[in-house]
Amino acid sequence: MTILCKLLDIPDGGSLGVSPNARGRDQIVLIRKGADVFAYRNNCPHYDRAPLGWKKDEFLNKDQNRIMCAAHGALFRIEDGECVVGPCLGQKLEKLSVGVIGDDVVLNVS
Amino acid sequence: MRILGPDELIFGVDNLEASAAFLRDYGLDESEPGRFLALDGTGISIKEKHDPSLPPPLPTATMLRQTIWGVEDDDALSEIEAELSKDREVTRHEDGSISCKDDSNFEIAFRVTKRKLLNLPPELINSPGAEPGRAANVIGANEDAEAKPRTMSHIVFFTPDMEKMSKFYIERLGFVVTDRFTNTGPFLRPQSNDDHHVLFMIQTPDYMQGLEHVAFHMQGPTELMLAGSRMVKKGYESFWGPGRHKFGSNWFWYFNSPLGTHVEYDADMDKHDGEWIAREAQLSKEASQMFLFENVEKWAPGGPPPGKK
């Protein structure tokens, strides 16, 4: 179990990058809808080293109803990570298991 | 066909504000709301994706709506109009430009170029055995130097039929093949531009069709590093680079963007004339670049280990 951040660190309806690697690149994308948090590996299925956002913590389209890959505009459903339009059509982001315990967003809740 | 290269790209974007901020931070000048130009007047225009004045979208994720090619003069424009009118509808617009679709359904237009001739210094370096590039006391490492894209360099498309698309640009518009990646695509330059490439294409499934990246030329490798480092510092996502390509020899640094395409800085690309014989290589990591670096956080070596005197 790893604490990733506080629930309130993620703007409601918005996204946050967490777990930076040694190069400072966030490895996990979190999206919050009220009390629910969705987590994905920060990598587009298109390439093996393709981070999703265009800027720190910016991972969603303008309406905040899809995860957008800022490489070629692919859109992914927030709930299950499936690509609905774009280069990775039919493929999925790698979903991670997270939960909220108290104020904390926690990885690998069993 | 006397085509110079891409003059302007038109996008219908999802997030207008974020796209405008990106293009400003990338170094283009906003000449009017939504139009972002390099020093020579080439550039990118963005509108909200539902704006009715935009050319129609492709049914894919790409936000690119139209590529406007710059040609030398009115005669060059008429020549293209006559050629393309043979088998498709070509529309003349009030501003004198013409528009149609290419053979892969991309919206294209042609106009007498808006490129201004630039008269700017190159990157000046000191090299033993050669005349010094900078006079005594002129400093090379200027962190406050301006780093602005000088001109649009090239565009790269994902296309479902690379053969058909490259044939259109080669046979109908007179583009010249400079080099080729086997089974991927040719590097193309138009007849009035000696840059190694202004156009490259990559074969993909049809649901991927769109713009892979757009690149602008910087003064040189130092300016490229400076501009790219500033983007990283502002929190933008580096995708690939800095590094140096083999075909074209250009230095590169690619970034993700809210325009749904990679946007590249490039510098020091090869130039070619009619004597050049195109090379061919299998696309691979080795063939794609001579070297590749990655930006890391700044640090400095010191004397003793931390905590010792």
Tab-separated table of C-alpha atoms in Angstrom:
chain	number	residue	atom	x	y	z
A	1	MET	CA	0.000	0.000	0.000
A	2	THR	CA	1.403	3.364	-1.016
A	3	ILE	CA	-0.081	6.748	-0.247
A	4	LEU	CA	-0.132	8.718	-3.518
A	5	CYS	CA	-1.627	12.038	-2.369
A	6	LYS	CA	-4.510	13.560	-0.441
A	7	LEU	CA	-7.938	13.283	-2.071
A	8	LEU	CA	-8.254	17.075	-1.984
A	9	ASP	CA	-4.965	17.467	-3.902
A	10	ILE	CA	-6.916	16.382	-6.996
A	11	PRO	CA	-9.334	19.065	-8.214
A	12	ASP	CA	-12.858	17.623	-8.379
A	13	GLY	CA	-13.485	16.662	-12.002
A	14	GLY	CA	-9.805	17.228	-12.797
A	15	SER	CA	-6.547	15.321	-12.914
A	16	LEU	CA	-3.222	15.083	-11.113
A	17	GLY	CA	0.115	13.450	-11.965
A	18	VAL	CA	1.822	11.615	-9.084
A	19	SER	CA	4.741	9.246	-8.354
A	20	PRO	CA	7.528	11.038	-10.229
A	21	ASN	CA	10.432	8.860	-11.351
A	22	ALA	CA	14.094	9.853	-11.002
A	23	ARG	CA	13.750	12.144	-14.026
A	24	GLY	CA	10.814	13.983	-12.468
A	25	ARG	CA	8.243	12.454	-14.804
A	26	ASP	CA	4.931	11.504	-13.161
A	27	GLN	CA	4.281	7.768	-13.535
A	28	ILE	CA	0.624	7.720	-12.476
A	29	VAL	CA	-2.387	9.781	-13.591
A	30	LEU	CA	-5.246	10.302	-11.101
A	31	ILE	CA	-8.701	11.600	-12.045
A	32	ARG	CA	-11.248	12.528	-9.388
A	33	LYS	CA	-15.030	12.569	-9.624
A	34	GLY	CA	-16.326	13.558	-6.211
A	35	ALA	CA	-15.215	10.819	-3.820
A	36	ASP	CA	-14.158	8.455	-6.651
A	37	VAL	CA	-10.609	8.304	-7.958
A	38	PHE	CA	-9.473	6.588	-11.174
A	39	ALA	CA	-5.800	5.773	-11.692
A	40	TYR	CA	-3.819	4.883	-14.803
A	41	ARG	CA	-0.192	4.342	-15.744
A	42	ASN	CA	0.983	7.572	-17.461
A	43	ASN	CA	1.665	5.953	-20.800
A	44	CYS	CA	-0.326	5.853	-24.018
A	45	PRO	CA	-0.716	2.300	-25.440
A	46	HIS	CA	0.508	3.712	-28.791
A	47	TYR	CA	4.212	3.599	-27.837
A	48	ASP	CA	6.106	2.143	-24.883
A	49	ARG	CA	7.388	5.565	-23.813
A	50	ALA	CA	4.615	8.021	-24.567
A	51	PRO	CA	3.485	10.163	-21.635
A	52	LEU	CA	-0.140	11.269	-21.936
A	53	GLY	CA	-0.387	14.924	-20.894
A	54	TRP	CA	0.876	18.103	-22.491
A	55	LYS	CA	1.698	19.840	-19.225
A	56	LYS	CA	2.128	18.965	-15.564
A	57	ASP	CA	-1.267	17.629	-14.301
A	58	GLU	CA	-3.073	18.304	-17.614
A	59	PHE	CA	-4.505	14.977	-18.795
A	60	LEU	CA	-8.127	15.704	-19.722
A	61	ASN	CA	-9.992	17.198	-22.663
A	62	LYS	CA	-11.680	20.556	-22.159
A	63	ASP	CA	-15.042	19.077	-21.122
A	64	GLN	CA	-13.163	16.890	-18.614
A	65	ASN	CA	-15.096	13.801	-19.710
A	66	ARG	CA	-12.187	11.991	-21.444
A	67	ILE	CA	-8.509	11.394	-20.817
A	68	MET	CA	-6.684	12.912	-23.805
A	69	CYS	CA	-3.304	11.812	-25.099
A	70	ALA	CA	-1.526	15.025	-26.092
A	71	ALA	CA	0.648	13.149	-28.593
A	72	HIS	CA	-2.044	12.608	-31.241
A	73	GLY	CA	-5.330	13.465	-29.555
A	74	ALA	CA	-6.546	9.944	-28.670
A	75	LEU	CA	-9.465	10.039	-26.209
A	76	PHE	CA	-9.947	7.451	-23.450
A	77	ARG	CA	-12.962	6.807	-21.208
A	78	ILE	CA	-12.206	7.898	-17.637
A	79	GLU	CA	-14.030	4.920	-16.085
A	80	ASP	CA	-12.233	2.038	-17.848
A	81	GLY	CA	-9.444	3.638	-19.889
A	82	GLU	CA	-10.665	2.401	-23.257
A	83	CYS	CA	-9.705	4.475	-26.298
A	84	VAL	CA	-12.867	5.640	-28.093
A	85	VAL	CA	-11.249	7.725	-30.847
A	86	GLY	CA	-7.704	8.108	-32.130
A	87	PRO	CA	-4.583	6.074	-32.777
A	88	CYS	CA	-5.232	3.513	-29.991
A	89	LEU	CA	-8.843	2.729	-30.890
A	90	GLY	CA	-10.036	-0.293	-28.902
A	91	GLN	CA	-6.913	-0.409	-26.738
A	92	LYS	CA	-6.846	0.471	-23.057
A	93	LEU	CA	-4.739	2.498	-20.677
A	94	GLU	CA	-3.235	0.387	-17.899
A	95	LYS	CA	-5.616	0.759	-14.973
A	96	LEU	CA	-4.249	0.736	-11.424
A	97	SER	CA	-6.059	-0.208	-8.259
A	98	VAL	CA	-6.542	2.750	-5.917
A	99	GLY	CA	-8.803	3.564	-3.020
A	100	VAL	CA	-9.490	6.404	-0.599
A	101	ILE	CA	-8.611	5.745	3.019
A	102	GLY	CA	-9.405	8.678	5.258
A	103	ASP	CA	-8.024	11.716	3.425
A	104	ASP	CA	-5.495	9.698	1.439
A	105	VAL	CA	-5.500	8.234	-2.051
A	106	VAL	CA	-3.828	4.866	-1.733
A	107	LEU	CA	-2.356	2.528	-4.360
A	108	ASN	CA	-2.990	-1.246	-4.293
A	109	VAL	CA	-5.763	-1.453	-1.760
A	110	SER	CA	-6.384	-5.133	-1.197
B	1	MET	CA	5.590	23.240	-59.463
B	2	ARG	CA	7.174	26.110	-57.580
B	3	ILE	CA	6.056	25.307	-54.019
B	4	LEU	CA	8.125	26.606	-51.084
B	5	GLY	CA	6.681	24.594	-48.210
B	6	PRO	CA	3.906	24.737	-45.635
B	7	ASP	CA	2.874	28.371	-45.017
B	8	GLU	CA	0.171	27.842	-42.412
B	9	LEU	CA	-1.660	25.021	-40.608
B	10	ILE	CA	-5.281	25.486	-39.541
B	11	PHE	CA	-6.490	23.614	-36.440
B	12	GLY	CA	-9.933	23.153	-34.897
B	13	VAL	CA	-8.937	22.597	-31.281
B	14	ASP	CA	-10.677	21.196	-28.229
B	15	ASN	CA	-9.105	23.581	-25.726
B	16	LEU	CA	-8.541	27.008	-27.266
B	17	GLU	CA	-7.027	28.598	-24.186
B	18	ALA	CA	-4.529	25.808	-23.526
B	19	SER	CA	-3.575	25.651	-27.225
B	20	ALA	CA	-2.970	29.409	-27.384
B	21	ALA	CA	-0.860	29.293	-24.220
B	22	PHE	CA	1.168	26.410	-25.632
B	23	LEU	CA	1.915	28.158	-28.935
B	24	ARG	CA	2.895	31.371	-27.136
B	25	ASP	CA	5.186	29.489	-24.775
B	26	TYR	CA	6.636	27.545	-27.725
B	27	GLY	CA	7.809	30.922	-29.051
B	28	LEU	CA	5.404	31.893	-31.825
B	29	ASP	CA	4.070	35.474	-31.942
B	30	GLU	CA	0.297	35.995	-31.796
B	31	SER	CA	-0.149	38.378	-34.745
B	32	GLU	CA	-3.930	38.427	-34.284
B	33	PRO	CA	-6.186	36.402	-31.960
B	34	GLY	CA	-5.715	32.724	-32.810
B	35	ARG	CA	-2.876	33.183	-35.319
B	36	PHE	CA	0.655	32.332	-34.166
B	37	LEU	CA	3.604	33.130	-36.415
B	38	ALA	CA	7.287	32.327	-36.716
B	39	LEU	CA	9.694	35.144	-37.581
B	40	ASP	CA	9.171	34.744	-41.338
B	41	GLY	CA	5.345	34.800	-41.176
B	42	THR	CA	4.699	31.058	-41.472
B	43	GLY	CA	2.644	29.657	-38.620
B	44	ILE	CA	-0.370	28.033	-37.004
B	45	SER	CA	-3.969	29.245	-36.738
B	46	ILE	CA	-6.341	27.821	-34.142
B	47	LYS	CA	-10.090	28.067	-33.769
B	48	GLU	CA	-12.544	26.302	-31.481
B	49	LYS	CA	-13.410	22.933	-33.074
B	50	HIS	CA	-17.082	23.817	-33.674
B	51	ASP	CA	-16.270	27.103	-35.464
B	52	PRO	CA	-18.326	26.987	-38.709
B	53	SER	CA	-15.621	28.798	-40.711
B	54	LEU	CA	-13.251	25.816	-40.375
B	55	PRO	CA	-12.777	23.241	-43.140
B	56	PRO	CA	-14.507	19.951	-42.198
B	57	PRO	CA	-12.726	17.581	-39.774
B	58	LEU	CA	-11.428	14.114	-40.581
B	59	PRO	CA	-13.362	11.356	-38.734
B	60	THR	CA	-10.284	10.704	-36.546
B	61	ALA	CA	-8.768	12.363	-33.476
B	62	THR	CA	-6.626	14.808	-35.444
B	63	MET	CA	-7.387	18.490	-34.888
B	64	LEU	CA	-5.659	19.555	-38.111
B	65	ARG	CA	-8.216	20.983	-40.541
B	66	GLN	CA	-6.140	22.332	-43.401
B	67	THR	CA	-2.561	22.638	-44.659
B	68	ILE	CA	-1.861	25.815	-46.625
B	69	TRP	CA	1.126	25.500	-48.964
B	70	GLY	CA	3.049	28.626	-49.963
B	71	VAL	CA	3.988	29.033	-53.635
B	72	GLU	CA	6.326	31.507	-55.332
B	73	ASP	CA	3.887	33.682	-57.296
B	74	ASP	CA	0.516	33.904	-59.091
B	75	ASP	CA	1.758	31.896	-62.057
B	76	ALA	CA	2.790	29.046	-59.777
B	77	LEU	CA	-0.678	29.147	-58.214
B	78	SER	CA	-2.395	29.027	-61.628
B	79	GLU	CA	-0.199	26.126	-62.677
B	80	ILE	CA	-1.272	24.120	-59.598
B	81	GLU	CA	-4.908	25.104	-60.134
B	82	ALA	CA	-4.806	23.858	-63.732
B	83	GLU	CA	-3.112	20.589	-62.763
B	84	LEU	CA	-5.408	19.707	-59.865
B	85	SER	CA	-8.596	20.828	-61.653
B	86	LYS	CA	-8.094	17.905	-64.040
B	87	ASP	CA	-9.609	15.436	-61.582
B	88	ARG	CA	-11.096	17.323	-58.616
B	89	GLU	CA	-12.966	20.414	-57.605
B	90	VAL	CA	-10.611	23.292	-56.873
B	91	THR	CA	-12.110	26.397	-55.249
B	92	ARG	CA	-10.744	29.924	-55.817
B	93	HIS	CA	-11.189	32.186	-52.794
B	94	GLU	CA	-11.492	35.980	-52.514
B	95	ASP	CA	-7.975	36.303	-51.133
B	96	GLY	CA	-6.614	34.609	-54.267
B	97	SER	CA	-5.863	31.265	-52.602
B	98	ILE	CA	-7.151	27.934	-53.915
B	99	SER	CA	-8.290	24.904	-51.952
B	100	CYS	CA	-9.179	21.246	-52.540
B	101	LYS	CA	-8.482	17.809	-51.076
B	102	ASP	CA	-5.407	15.694	-51.705
B	103	ASP	CA	-5.715	12.030	-52.696
B	104	SER	CA	-5.913	10.964	-49.039
B	105	ASN	CA	-8.781	13.306	-48.135
B	106	PHE	CA	-6.598	15.862	-46.340
B	107	GLU	CA	-7.841	19.433	-46.859
B	108	ILE	CA	-5.130	21.431	-48.608
B	109	ALA	CA	-4.845	24.993	-49.921
B	110	PHE	CA	-2.275	26.987	-51.858
B	111	ARG	CA	-1.474	30.691	-51.742
B	112	VAL	CA	1.284	33.033	-52.817
B	113	THR	CA	3.597	32.650	-49.843
B	114	LYS	CA	3.492	35.047	-46.927
B	115	ARG	CA	7.075	34.096	-46.033
B	116	LYS	CA	9.285	37.119	-45.452
B	117	LEU	CA	12.923	36.738	-46.409
B	118	LEU	CA	14.940	36.618	-43.202
B	119	ASN	CA	18.343	38.157	-42.762
B	120	LEU	CA	19.516	36.858	-39.388
B	121	PRO	CA	22.809	35.650	-37.929
B	122	PRO	CA	23.495	31.899	-37.682
B	123	GLU	CA	24.620	30.299	-34.417
B	124	LEU	CA	28.157	31.574	-33.974
B	125	ILE	CA	30.700	29.102	-32.640
B	126	ASN	CA	34.419	29.066	-32.008
B	127	SER	CA	36.144	26.091	-33.561
B	128	PRO	CA	39.922	25.486	-33.336
B	129	GLY	CA	41.564	25.850	-36.696
B	130	ALA	CA	38.745	27.976	-38.057
B	131	GLU	CA	38.152	31.705	-37.930
B	132	PRO	CA	36.410	32.414	-34.542
B	133	GLY	CA	32.659	32.748	-34.904
B	134	ARG	CA	32.465	35.273	-32.062
B	135	ALA	CA	34.791	38.195	-31.449
B	136	ALA	CA	36.799	38.421	-28.210
B	137	ASN	CA	34.584	39.022	-25.145
B	138	VAL	CA	31.383	38.007	-26.923
B	139	ILE	CA	29.687	35.439	-24.684
B	140	GLY	CA	28.156	32.265	-26.139
B	141	ALA	CA	26.092	31.078	-23.148
B	142	ASN	CA	23.378	33.700	-22.832
B	143	GLU	CA	20.521	32.338	-20.771
B	144	ASP	CA	18.387	35.377	-21.551
B	145	ALA	CA	18.760	35.076	-25.321
B	146	GLU	CA	15.609	35.150	-27.376
B	147	ALA	CA	14.781	31.714	-28.850
B	148	LYS	CA	12.089	32.113	-31.469
B	149	PRO	CA	11.130	29.716	-34.248
B	150	ARG	CA	12.337	31.245	-37.516
B	151	THR	CA	10.223	29.412	-40.064
B	152	MET	CA	7.978	26.383	-40.386
B	153	SER	CA	10.230	23.481	-41.281
B	154	HIS	CA	8.158	20.402	-41.996
B	155	ILE	CA	5.005	18.425	-41.358
B	156	VAL	CA	4.513	14.680	-40.952
B	157	PHE	CA	1.256	12.866	-41.633
B	158	PHE	CA	-0.226	9.551	-40.572
B	159	THR	CA	-1.825	8.261	-43.760
B	160	PRO	CA	-3.780	5.083	-44.515
B	161	ASP	CA	-2.250	4.804	-48.006
B	162	MET	CA	1.313	6.032	-48.096
B	163	GLU	CA	1.799	4.925	-51.703
B	164	LYS	CA	-1.208	6.872	-52.946
B	165	MET	CA	-0.432	9.940	-50.870
B	166	SER	CA	3.253	10.169	-51.788
B	167	LYS	CA	2.396	9.670	-55.464
B	168	PHE	CA	0.062	12.673	-55.321
B	169	TYR	CA	2.766	14.975	-53.979
B	170	ILE	CA	5.473	13.588	-56.255
B	171	GLU	CA	3.607	13.178	-59.537
B	172	ARG	CA	1.048	15.974	-59.307
B	173	LEU	CA	2.926	18.620	-57.324
B	174	GLY	CA	6.507	17.816	-58.304
B	175	PHE	CA	7.902	17.018	-54.832
B	176	VAL	CA	11.349	15.370	-54.835
B	177	VAL	CA	12.288	12.289	-52.754
B	178	THR	CA	15.461	12.981	-50.748
B	179	ASP	CA	15.614	9.782	-48.657
B	180	ARG	CA	13.329	6.914	-47.806
B	181	PHE	CA	12.528	4.628	-44.875
B	182	THR	CA	11.518	1.267	-46.342
B	183	ASN	CA	7.826	0.537	-45.782
B	184	THR	CA	7.340	3.770	-43.894
B	185	GLY	CA	7.579	6.652	-46.278
B	186	PRO	CA	9.650	9.078	-48.296
B	187	PHE	CA	11.184	12.352	-47.151
B	188	LEU	CA	9.973	14.976	-49.612
B	189	ARG	CA	10.971	18.499	-50.548
B	190	PRO	CA	9.128	20.713	-53.024
B	191	GLN	CA	10.999	22.123	-56.026
B	192	SER	CA	11.435	25.635	-54.620
B	193	ASN	CA	12.898	24.544	-51.281
B	194	ASP	CA	16.307	22.910	-50.804
B	195	ASP	CA	15.626	21.694	-47.229
B	196	HIS	CA	16.018	17.918	-46.839
B	197	HIS	CA	12.309	17.574	-46.124
B	198	VAL	CA	9.193	19.646	-45.658
B	199	LEU	CA	6.926	16.600	-45.826
B	200	PHE	CA	7.134	13.066	-44.508
B	201	MET	CA	4.440	10.439	-44.079
B	202	ILE	CA	3.918	7.295	-42.061
B	203	GLN	CA	1.623	4.444	-43.083
B	204	THR	CA	-1.045	3.733	-40.428
B	205	PRO	CA	-4.548	2.239	-40.115
B	206	ASP	CA	-7.252	4.641	-41.331
B	207	TYR	CA	-8.490	5.464	-37.814
B	208	MET	CA	-5.090	7.109	-37.145
B	209	GLN	CA	-5.097	9.478	-40.117
B	210	GLY	CA	-3.915	12.949	-39.168
B	211	LEU	CA	-0.938	15.066	-38.272
B	212	GLU	CA	1.932	13.298	-36.488
B	213	HIS	CA	3.965	16.459	-35.947
B	214	VAL	CA	4.828	19.945	-37.122
B	215	ALA	CA	8.334	21.374	-36.771
B	216	PHE	CA	9.856	24.837	-36.878
B	217	HIS	CA	13.500	25.686	-37.590
B	218	MET	CA	15.494	27.335	-34.810
B	219	GLN	CA	18.730	29.299	-35.234
B	220	GLY	CA	20.893	26.342	-34.235
B	221	PRO	CA	21.376	23.561	-31.670
B	222	THR	CA	21.967	25.968	-28.768
B	223	GLU	CA	18.771	27.883	-29.423
B	224	LEU	CA	16.905	24.573	-29.748
B	225	MET	CA	18.215	23.465	-26.323
B	226	LEU	CA	17.343	26.840	-24.812
B	227	ALA	CA	13.784	26.860	-26.176
B	228	GLY	CA	13.199	23.207	-25.205
B	229	SER	CA	14.593	23.713	-21.708
B	230	ARG	CA	12.265	26.656	-21.207
B	231	MET	CA	9.308	24.474	-22.219
B	232	VAL	CA	10.330	21.787	-19.705
B	233	LYS	CA	10.724	24.421	-16.990
B	234	LYS	CA	7.178	25.622	-17.660
B	235	GLY	CA	5.923	22.072	-17.092
B	236	TYR	CA	5.381	20.985	-20.706
B	237	GLU	CA	5.804	17.312	-21.566
B	238	SER	CA	8.868	16.413	-23.596
B	239	PHE	CA	8.173	13.446	-25.875
B	240	TRP	CA	11.464	12.756	-27.688
B	241	GLY	CA	14.772	14.519	-27.599
B	242	PRO	CA	16.877	16.482	-27.690
B	243	GLY	CA	18.791	14.503	-30.271
B	244	ARG	CA	20.000	14.531	-33.841
B	245	HIS	CA	18.341	12.694	-36.706
B	246	LYS	CA	20.324	10.863	-39.363
B	247	PHE	CA	18.222	11.533	-42.475
B	248	GLY	CA	18.172	15.329	-42.743
B	249	SER	CA	20.817	15.709	-39.988
B	250	ASN	CA	18.460	18.008	-38.097
B	251	TRP	CA	18.649	18.373	-34.341
B	252	PHE	CA	15.239	17.647	-32.820
B	253	TRP	CA	13.202	18.044	-29.657
B	254	TYR	CA	9.526	16.985	-29.692
B	255	PHE	CA	6.795	18.006	-27.229
B	256	ASN	CA	3.239	16.840	-26.607
B	257	SER	CA	0.657	19.569	-27.203
B	258	PRO	CA	-3.011	20.358	-26.549
B	259	LEU	CA	-3.374	20.577	-30.357
B	260	GLY	CA	-3.302	16.759	-30.402
B	261	THR	CA	-0.025	16.586	-32.303
B	262	HIS	CA	3.639	16.610	-31.464
B	263	VAL	CA	5.308	19.966	-31.979
B	264	GLU	CA	9.024	19.877	-32.705
B	265	TYR	CA	11.918	22.308	-32.561
B	266	ASP	CA	14.513	21.522	-35.220
B	267	ALA	CA	17.819	23.030	-36.274
B	268	ASP	CA	20.573	22.631	-38.843
B	269	MET	CA	18.881	20.498	-41.505
B	270	ASP	CA	20.748	19.354	-44.630
B	271	LYS	CA	20.106	21.014	-47.960
B	272	HIS	CA	19.977	19.231	-51.302
B	273	ASP	CA	19.854	19.897	-55.012
B	274	GLY	CA	19.041	17.826	-58.081
B	275	GLU	CA	22.398	16.011	-57.911
B	276	TRP	CA	21.444	14.210	-54.690
B	277	ILE	CA	20.750	10.478	-54.882
B	278	ALA	CA	18.141	9.343	-52.351
B	279	ARG	CA	19.274	6.869	-49.680
B	280	GLU	CA	17.090	4.109	-48.285
B	281	ALA	CA	17.130	2.450	-44.857
B	282	GLN	CA	14.890	0.244	-42.758
B	283	LEU	CA	13.234	2.322	-40.057
B	284	SER	CA	14.873	1.435	-36.743
B	285	LYS	CA	16.075	3.061	-33.543
B	286	GLU	CA	19.572	3.193	-34.999
B	287	ALA	CA	18.497	4.672	-38.329
B	288	SER	CA	16.193	7.208	-36.734
B	289	GLN	CA	18.783	9.155	-34.779
B	290	MET	CA	22.508	9.647	-34.432
B	291	PHE	CA	22.145	10.312	-30.733
B	292	LEU	CA	19.407	10.901	-28.186
B	293	PHE	CA	19.516	12.793	-24.895
B	294	GLU	CA	16.986	13.467	-22.178
B	295	ASN	CA	16.563	16.580	-20.082
B	296	VAL	CA	17.483	16.041	-16.417
B	297	GLU	CA	17.196	18.322	-13.411
B	298	LYS	CA	20.131	20.706	-13.087
B	299	TRP	CA	22.913	19.850	-10.648
B	300	ALA	CA	26.546	20.791	-10.132
B	301	PRO	CA	29.607	18.792	-9.106
B	302	GLY	CA	31.310	20.242	-6.043
B	303	GLY	CA	34.450	19.609	-4.004
B	304	PRO	CA	34.038	17.308	-0.977
B	305	PRO	CA	30.933	15.161	-0.371
B	306	PRO	CA	28.001	16.970	1.307
B	307	GLY	CA	28.620	17.722	4.973
B	308	LYS	CA	32.485	17.531	4.756
B	309	LYS	CA	34.825	20.501	4.824
